[in-house]
Amino acid sequence: MKKVSILIVDDHKLIRETWSFILGSDPRFEVIADCGDPEKAIELAAAYKPNVVLMDINMTPMSGFDATERIRQAS
């Protein structure tokens, strides 16, 4: 069975680490990358092409909504 690849984007390191631990504990999922910057998230999504992006919506200088829209446009 192929694992679901996940990119975690949140400006709080503890949140990213917690989600990585929880999802990494389940054999169905693979956290392929995480970052705290929306611009970096766009680059990582283009490079790794994750199945799922777990995105924080309250970030600066770009919101999670705007970053998600840019990721969708590039996909």
Coordinates of C-alpha atoms in Angstrom, one line a residue:
M1 CA 0.0 0.0 0.0
K2 CA 1.3 3.4 -1.0
K3 CA 1.7 5.9 1.9
V4 CA -0.1 9.3 1.8
S5 CA 2.6 11.9 1.5
I6 CA 2.1 15.0 3.7
L7 CA 3.6 18.5 3.8
I8 CA 3.1 20.3 7.1
V9 CA 3.1 24.1 7.1
D10 CA 2.8 26.1 10.3
D11 CA 4.8 29.0 11.7
H12 CA 4.9 27.3 15.2
K13 CA 7.6 24.7 15.4
L14 CA 5.9 22.8 18.2
I15 CA 2.7 22.4 16.1
R16 CA 4.8 21.1 13.2
E17 CA 6.7 18.6 15.4
T18 CA 3.5 17.4 17.1
W19 CA 1.7 16.8 13.7
S20 CA 4.8 15.1 12.4
F21 CA 5.0 12.8 15.4
I22 CA 1.3 11.9 15.3
L23 CA 1.1 11.3 11.5
G24 CA 4.5 9.6 11.5
S25 CA 3.2 7.1 14.0
D26 CA 0.6 5.8 11.5
P27 CA 2.0 3.5 8.8
R28 CA -0.4 4.9 6.3
F29 CA 1.2 8.4 6.3
E30 CA 4.6 9.8 5.5
V31 CA 5.5 13.4 6.4
I32 CA 7.8 14.3 3.5
A33 CA 8.6 17.9 4.6
D34 CA 7.6 20.6 7.0
C35 CA 8.3 24.4 7.1
G36 CA 7.2 27.5 8.9
D37 CA 7.1 29.9 5.9
P38 CA 4.4 30.1 3.3
E39 CA 6.9 31.0 0.5
K40 CA 9.0 27.9 1.3
A41 CA 5.8 25.8 1.4
I42 CA 5.1 26.8 -2.2
E43 CA 8.6 25.7 -3.2
L44 CA 8.4 22.4 -1.2
A45 CA 5.0 21.6 -2.7
A46 CA 6.4 22.1 -6.2
A47 CA 9.4 20.0 -5.5
Y48 CA 7.8 17.1 -3.5
K49 CA 4.3 17.1 -4.9
P50 CA 2.6 15.9 -1.6
N51 CA -0.8 14.2 -1.6
V52 CA -1.9 16.4 1.3
V53 CA -0.8 19.8 2.6
L54 CA -1.7 20.5 6.2
M55 CA -1.6 24.4 6.2
D56 CA -1.9 26.9 9.0
I57 CA -4.1 29.8 7.7
N58 CA -2.8 32.5 10.1
M59 CA 0.8 33.2 8.9
T60 CA 2.7 36.2 7.6
P61 CA 3.6 37.8 5.3
M62 CA 1.2 35.6 3.3
S63 CA -1.8 33.8 4.7
G64 CA -2.3 30.1 4.4
F65 CA -5.3 30.7 2.1
D66 CA -3.0 32.7 -0.4
A67 CA -0.3 30.1 -0.2
T68 CA -2.8 27.3 -0.8
E69 CA -4.1 29.1 -3.8
R70 CA -0.6 29.5 -5.2
I71 CA 0.1 25.8 -4.6
R72 CA -3.1 24.8 -6.4
Q73 CA -2.2 27.0 -9.4
A74 CA 1.2 25.4 -9.7
S75 CA -0.2 21.8 -9.4

